[in-house]
Amino acid sequence: MVNPMQISQMKFTGLCAFPLTPFNEEGFQEDAFISLIRRLVVAKVNSIGVLGSTGAYAYLNRQERAQVIELALEHARGIPVMAGIGALRVRDILLLAEDAQRLGVQAVMLAPMSYHKLTEDEVFDLYKTVTDHLSIPLCIYDNPGTTNFKFTDELLAQIAQLPFVRSIKIPPISAYLPDAKKRVDSLRKGIPSEVSIGISGDWSGLDGLRAGCDLWYSAIGGLIPETLMDIVHTANQGDFELADRTFQDMEVILDMFRRYGSIRVIACAAKELGIVNNFCLPPPLKPLPEVEQSLLRALIHELQPA
Amino acid sequence: MVNPMQISQMKFTGLCAFPLTPFNEEGFQEDAFISLIRRLVVAKVNSIGVLGSTGAYAYLNRQERAQVIELALEHARGIPVMAGIGALRVRDILLLAEDAQRLGVQAVMLAPMSYHKLTEDEVFDLYKTVTDHLSIPLCIYDNPGTTNFKFTDELLAQIAQLPFVRSIKIPPISAYLPDAKKRVDSLRKGIPSEVSIGISGDWSGLDGLRAGCDLWYSAIGGLIPETLMDIVHTANQGDFELADRTFQDMEVILDMFRRYGSIRVIACAAKELGIVNNFCLPPPLKPLPEVEQSLLRALIHELQPA
């Protein structure tokens, strides 16, 4: 049975912070994960996105993912938790969706992971099948760099009509405001009003908010949430100039995101901050080159509130 | 302990045929798979590549893959069997490698599957770790369209020095002979002499052999092996003109490979030939559009020996 109260529980606004999952062949650093979640609670992020790309969902099996969700829910202090349920095969996605719902997350997010490049028809059917089995909100996770699938606005609009779809996480947009606005407006026109649009790819975050996105899905916000909440808050008050100035301090790190992928940068930064005690991602993923780690060491402490 | 006899058992020449794995939510069509293997035995292909991309390895779990390998070995009548062991996580690859060896395959093949785009360093370490745990030959499976990773010749040469590496399956090359030759020659210069070079992407098969590749890794050869063996045999005798003529009959189908991916085309063709009794791939994969299926219906029977 669908519980409409439950469906409205997840607020897709402000900052949705994506914490790292420190889970590798040495096991799950539970204390480190709890401390990541606690930082999000202290910063009062609007929602927590566990098992996103930065949360290494694609590398974790069903049991490992359930462990992560349980721990997040236990420590989220009522902040809505959204969990990634992506997998290559629909059968597995449905099992992961079932687990996530049973454990009590407030929403799920789903990227069309692929090995064989998927067709539009396949991707639509994928979301159709999954939403047929859902009773909580779903966020369409558009991440062409990892899924090898490029959504068109037409397809997003079609999927957004499905029941339980409540948000679309879009990839980085143009830094040129008129183009960015055009893209957000055009997407907005095709989707129901209850479906929010969230920007992702942290270097594009402020560009997204400026162009009218409803929220920021942030990987760096999973690590230094207070700083990010500050930026989002300032931007939402309309002072983009001030938001930009704070944001500029992150430029070097965000440039590393582009070159090395945010997951490796965040994992190394978490080590520099003493949150995790070693490189916490599963092989084949490896840490940044030593020279970039030194640079990160010099920069990351500056980005935290004193 | 390494058994040198065992290592030399797999012949990386001629035609390595990649059968489809008819394994979806309705289960494993074992009889269909046996009939696919029998066709390869009758055609005397040089080797059988199970659980390749066309064999849907990425969608099958450990237990399902073991079932496929066991059945292939049971019916291969001594033809060497190579099995795909790719997965996103090294831990899982090592388990799959262990299974494949224990079950008795003659070689394994490994593509650097990715979710987060891999670095060169990560890919080298991946092959290093896996070959450290192997005692049978390995084929480097270069399939940038599905793995989202582009090998350089330098990296291939580095990996080819690792123990147990015996072959490189390269993606389609230029149809312009001088360019194709240059590419194969340049790769050949960097790798040990016992490492063979095999072409893949069926539309590029004859271009590959003409350019000096040692073998053809073929998806369509997994379905209509006699016709492909005929073409390879003719080409290896130097009569590329005759090989080209036979090959041209496949042009429309090979063009579908490019547009829809070989796995969907082969799965639909297997149904048209009555080998499988329904669309046999796991969702989210879907059959070709109806219009293409009709075209395929009209063409596929012509490609089999009378």
Coordinates of C-alpha atoms in Angstrom, one line a residue, chain A:
Chain A
M1 CA 0.0 0.0 0.0
V2 CA 1.2 3.5 -0.8
N3 CA 1.5 5.8 2.0
P4 CA 1.2 9.4 0.7
M5 CA 2.7 10.8 3.9
Q6 CA 5.8 8.7 3.3
I7 CA 6.0 9.8 -0.3
S8 CA 6.1 13.5 0.7
Q9 CA 8.7 12.9 3.4
M10 CA 11.7 13.4 1.2
K11 CA 12.4 17.0 0.5
F12 CA 14.2 17.5 -2.8
T13 CA 15.6 21.0 -2.0
G14 CA 18.7 22.6 -0.7
L15 CA 21.7 20.3 -0.4
C16 CA 21.5 16.5 -0.8
A17 CA 24.9 15.4 0.4
F18 CA 26.5 12.2 -0.9
P19 CA 28.9 10.6 1.7
L20 CA 31.7 8.3 0.7
T21 CA 31.3 4.6 1.7
P22 CA 34.6 3.6 3.2
F23 CA 34.2 -0.1 2.2
N24 CA 37.0 -2.1 0.7
E25 CA 38.7 -5.5 1.0
E26 CA 39.7 -4.7 4.6
G27 CA 36.0 -4.3 5.4
F28 CA 33.6 -1.5 6.2
Q29 CA 35.1 1.3 8.3
E30 CA 31.8 1.7 10.2
D31 CA 33.1 4.3 12.6
A32 CA 34.4 6.4 9.7
F33 CA 31.0 6.2 8.0
I34 CA 29.2 7.1 11.2
S35 CA 31.4 10.1 11.6
L36 CA 30.6 11.1 8.0
I37 CA 26.9 10.9 8.7
R38 CA 27.3 12.8 11.9
R39 CA 29.0 15.7 10.1
L40 CA 25.9 15.8 7.8
V41 CA 23.6 15.8 10.7
V42 CA 25.5 18.6 12.4
A43 CA 25.5 20.7 9.2
K44 CA 21.7 20.0 8.9
V45 CA 21.9 19.0 5.2
N46 CA 18.5 18.7 3.6
S47 CA 19.0 15.1 2.7
I48 CA 21.6 12.4 2.6
G49 CA 22.3 10.4 -0.6
V50 CA 24.0 7.1 0.4
L51 CA 25.3 4.7 -2.2
G52 CA 25.6 7.3 -4.9
S53 CA 28.5 7.2 -7.3
T54 CA 30.8 8.6 -4.6
G55 CA 29.3 6.1 -2.3
A56 CA 30.7 3.3 -4.5
Y57 CA 27.4 1.6 -4.9
A58 CA 28.4 -0.1 -8.1
Y59 CA 31.2 -2.0 -6.4
L60 CA 29.2 -3.2 -3.4
N61 CA 27.0 -6.3 -3.3
R62 CA 23.5 -6.6 -1.9
Q63 CA 24.6 -7.5 1.7
E64 CA 27.2 -4.7 1.8
R65 CA 24.7 -2.1 0.5
A66 CA 22.2 -3.2 3.2
Q67 CA 24.8 -2.7 5.9
V68 CA 25.5 0.9 4.6
I69 CA 21.8 1.8 4.5
E70 CA 21.2 0.4 8.0
L71 CA 24.0 2.4 9.5
A72 CA 23.0 5.6 7.7
L73 CA 19.4 5.3 8.9
E74 CA 20.6 4.6 12.4
H75 CA 22.6 7.8 12.5
A76 CA 20.7 10.2 10.2
R77 CA 18.6 11.7 13.1
G78 CA 15.6 12.1 10.9
I79 CA 17.3 13.6 7.9
P80 CA 15.8 11.9 4.9
V81 CA 18.0 9.2 3.4
M82 CA 18.0 8.4 -0.3
A83 CA 19.8 5.2 -1.4
G84 CA 21.3 4.2 -4.8
I85 CA 19.8 1.0 -6.2
G86 CA 21.6 0.8 -9.5
A87 CA 22.9 -2.5 -11.0
L88 CA 23.4 -3.9 -14.5
R89 CA 20.4 -6.3 -14.3
V90 CA 16.8 -5.4 -13.6
R91 CA 16.4 -8.5 -11.4
D92 CA 19.2 -7.2 -9.1
I93 CA 17.8 -3.6 -9.1
L94 CA 14.4 -4.9 -7.9
L95 CA 16.1 -6.8 -5.1
L96 CA 18.0 -3.7 -4.1
A97 CA 14.9 -1.6 -4.2
E98 CA 13.1 -4.1 -2.0
D99 CA 15.9 -4.1 0.5
A100 CA 16.1 -0.3 0.6
Q101 CA 12.4 0.1 1.1
R102 CA 12.3 -2.6 3.8
L103 CA 15.1 -1.0 5.6
G104 CA 13.2 2.3 5.6
V105 CA 14.9 4.8 3.3
Q106 CA 12.9 7.8 2.3
A107 CA 13.8 7.6 -1.4
V108 CA 15.8 5.7 -3.9
M109 CA 17.9 6.8 -6.8
L110 CA 18.6 4.9 -10.0
A111 CA 21.2 5.4 -12.7
P112 CA 20.9 3.3 -15.9
M113 CA 24.1 1.4 -15.4
S114 CA 25.2 -0.4 -18.5
Y115 CA 27.7 -2.8 -20.0
H116 CA 26.1 -3.1 -23.4
K117 CA 25.1 0.5 -24.2
L118 CA 21.3 0.7 -23.5
T119 CA 18.7 2.0 -25.9
E120 CA 16.1 4.6 -25.0
D121 CA 13.4 2.0 -25.0
E122 CA 15.4 -0.2 -22.6
V123 CA 16.0 2.6 -20.2
F124 CA 12.3 3.6 -20.2
D125 CA 11.3 0.0 -19.5
L126 CA 13.8 -0.2 -16.8
Y127 CA 12.3 2.8 -14.9
K128 CA 8.8 1.5 -15.6
T129 CA 9.5 -1.9 -14.1
V130 CA 11.2 -0.4 -11.1
T131 CA 8.6 2.2 -10.3
D132 CA 5.9 -0.5 -10.7
H133 CA 7.6 -2.1 -7.7
L134 CA 8.1 1.0 -5.6
S135 CA 6.1 2.8 -2.9
I136 CA 8.6 5.6 -2.2
P137 CA 10.0 8.4 -4.3
L138 CA 12.6 7.8 -7.0
C139 CA 15.3 10.1 -8.3
I140 CA 16.4 9.6 -11.9
Y141 CA 20.2 9.6 -11.7
D142 CA 21.6 11.0 -15.0
N143 CA 25.4 10.3 -14.9
P144 CA 26.5 9.8 -18.5
G145 CA 30.2 9.6 -17.5
T146 CA 29.7 6.4 -15.6
T147 CA 26.6 4.9 -17.2
N148 CA 27.6 5.5 -20.8
F149 CA 24.0 6.5 -21.5
K150 CA 22.9 9.9 -22.6
F151 CA 19.3 10.9 -21.6
T152 CA 17.4 13.3 -23.9
D153 CA 15.0 15.7 -22.3
E154 CA 12.2 13.9 -24.1
L155 CA 13.1 10.6 -22.4
L156 CA 13.5 12.3 -19.0
A157 CA 10.1 13.8 -19.5
Q158 CA 8.6 10.5 -20.3
I159 CA 10.1 8.8 -17.3
A160 CA 9.2 11.7 -15.0
Q161 CA 5.5 10.9 -15.7
L162 CA 5.9 7.6 -14.0
P163 CA 4.5 7.2 -10.5
F164 CA 7.0 7.9 -7.6
V165 CA 9.4 9.8 -9.8
R166 CA 10.1 13.0 -7.8
S167 CA 13.5 14.3 -8.9
I168 CA 16.0 14.3 -11.7
K169 CA 19.7 14.6 -10.9
I170 CA 21.2 16.2 -14.0
P171 CA 24.9 16.2 -15.0
P172 CA 27.0 19.5 -15.1
I173 CA 25.5 22.2 -17.3
S174 CA 27.0 25.2 -19.1
A175 CA 28.8 27.8 -17.1
Y176 CA 27.3 30.4 -19.4
L177 CA 24.1 31.4 -17.7
P178 CA 21.7 31.8 -20.7
D179 CA 22.6 28.3 -21.9
A180 CA 22.2 26.8 -18.5
K181 CA 18.8 28.5 -18.0
K182 CA 17.7 27.4 -21.4
R183 CA 18.6 23.8 -20.5
V184 CA 16.8 23.8 -17.1
D185 CA 13.8 25.6 -18.5
S186 CA 13.4 23.2 -21.4
L187 CA 13.6 20.2 -19.0
R188 CA 11.2 21.8 -16.6
K189 CA 8.6 22.3 -19.3
G190 CA 8.3 18.6 -19.9
I191 CA 8.0 17.3 -16.4
P192 CA 5.3 17.3 -13.7
S193 CA 5.6 20.1 -11.1
E194 CA 6.3 17.7 -8.2
V195 CA 9.5 16.5 -9.9
S196 CA 12.5 18.6 -8.8
I197 CA 15.6 19.2 -10.8
G198 CA 18.9 18.8 -9.0
I199 CA 22.4 19.7 -10.3
S200 CA 25.4 17.4 -9.9
G201 CA 29.0 17.5 -10.7
D202 CA 30.2 19.8 -8.0
W203 CA 32.1 22.3 -10.1
S204 CA 28.7 23.0 -11.8
G205 CA 26.7 23.3 -8.6
L206 CA 26.4 27.1 -8.4
D207 CA 25.8 27.3 -12.1
G208 CA 22.9 24.9 -11.6
L209 CA 21.3 26.8 -8.8
R210 CA 21.8 30.1 -10.7
A211 CA 20.0 28.5 -13.6
G212 CA 17.0 27.5 -11.5
C213 CA 17.8 24.0 -10.2
D214 CA 15.9 23.1 -7.1
L215 CA 18.7 21.5 -5.3
W216 CA 22.4 20.5 -5.4
Y217 CA 23.3 16.8 -5.3
S218 CA 26.9 17.2 -3.9
A219 CA 29.8 14.8 -3.4
I220 CA 32.0 17.4 -1.7
G221 CA 29.0 18.2 0.4
G222 CA 29.2 14.7 1.8
L223 CA 32.6 15.5 3.2
I224 CA 32.6 19.2 4.1
P225 CA 28.8 19.8 4.5
E226 CA 28.9 23.0 6.6
T227 CA 30.9 24.8 3.9
L228 CA 28.5 23.6 1.3
M229 CA 25.4 24.4 3.3
D230 CA 26.8 27.9 3.7
I231 CA 27.2 28.3 -0.1
V232 CA 23.8 26.8 -0.9
H233 CA 22.1 29.0 1.7
T234 CA 23.8 32.1 0.4
A235 CA 22.9 31.3 -3.1
N236 CA 19.3 30.6 -2.2
Q237 CA 19.1 34.0 -0.6
G238 CA 20.1 35.4 -4.0
D239 CA 23.7 36.5 -3.1
F240 CA 25.5 34.6 -5.8
E241 CA 28.5 36.9 -5.6
L242 CA 29.2 35.9 -2.1
A243 CA 28.5 32.2 -2.8
D244 CA 30.9 32.4 -5.7
R245 CA 33.6 33.8 -3.6
T246 CA 33.4 31.0 -1.0
F247 CA 33.1 28.5 -3.8
Q248 CA 36.2 29.7 -5.5
D249 CA 38.3 28.4 -2.7
M250 CA 37.4 24.9 -3.9
E251 CA 38.4 25.5 -7.4
V252 CA 41.7 23.4 -7.4
I253 CA 39.9 20.5 -5.7
L254 CA 37.0 20.6 -8.1
D255 CA 39.4 20.6 -11.0
M256 CA 40.8 17.4 -9.5
F257 CA 37.3 16.0 -9.6
R258 CA 37.2 16.5 -13.3
R259 CA 40.6 14.9 -13.9
Y260 CA 40.5 12.0 -11.4
G261 CA 36.8 11.5 -10.7
S262 CA 35.3 12.8 -7.4
I263 CA 35.3 9.4 -5.7
R264 CA 39.1 9.2 -5.6
V265 CA 39.6 12.8 -4.5
I266 CA 37.0 12.6 -1.8
A267 CA 38.5 9.3 -0.5
C268 CA 42.0 10.8 -0.4
A269 CA 40.6 14.0 1.3
A270 CA 38.8 11.9 3.9
K271 CA 42.1 10.4 4.8
E272 CA 43.8 13.8 5.0
L273 CA 41.1 14.9 7.4
G274 CA 41.6 11.8 9.5
I275 CA 38.1 10.5 9.0
V276 CA 39.3 7.3 7.4
N277 CA 42.5 5.6 8.3
N278 CA 43.6 4.4 4.8
F279 CA 42.5 4.5 1.2
C280 CA 39.1 3.2 1.7
L281 CA 37.9 2.3 -1.8
P282 CA 37.8 -1.2 -3.3
P283 CA 40.4 -2.2 -6.0
P284 CA 40.7 -1.6 -8.9
L285 CA 40.2 1.9 -7.7
K286 CA 43.4 3.5 -6.5
P287 CA 44.3 6.8 -4.7
L288 CA 45.4 9.9 -6.5
P289 CA 49.0 10.3 -7.5
E290 CA 51.3 11.4 -4.6
V291 CA 51.8 14.9 -6.0
E292 CA 48.0 15.5 -6.1
Q293 CA 47.6 14.1 -2.6
S294 CA 50.1 16.6 -1.3
L295 CA 48.2 19.4 -3.0
L296 CA 45.0 18.1 -1.5
R297 CA 46.7 17.9 2.0
A298 CA 47.5 21.6 1.7
L299 CA 44.0 22.6 0.6
I300 CA 41.4 20.5 2.3
H301 CA 41.8 21.7 5.9
E302 CA 41.2 25.3 4.7
L303 CA 37.8 24.4 3.4
Q304 CA 36.4 23.3 6.8
P305 CA 34.9 25.8 9.2
A306 CA 37.4 26.7 11.9

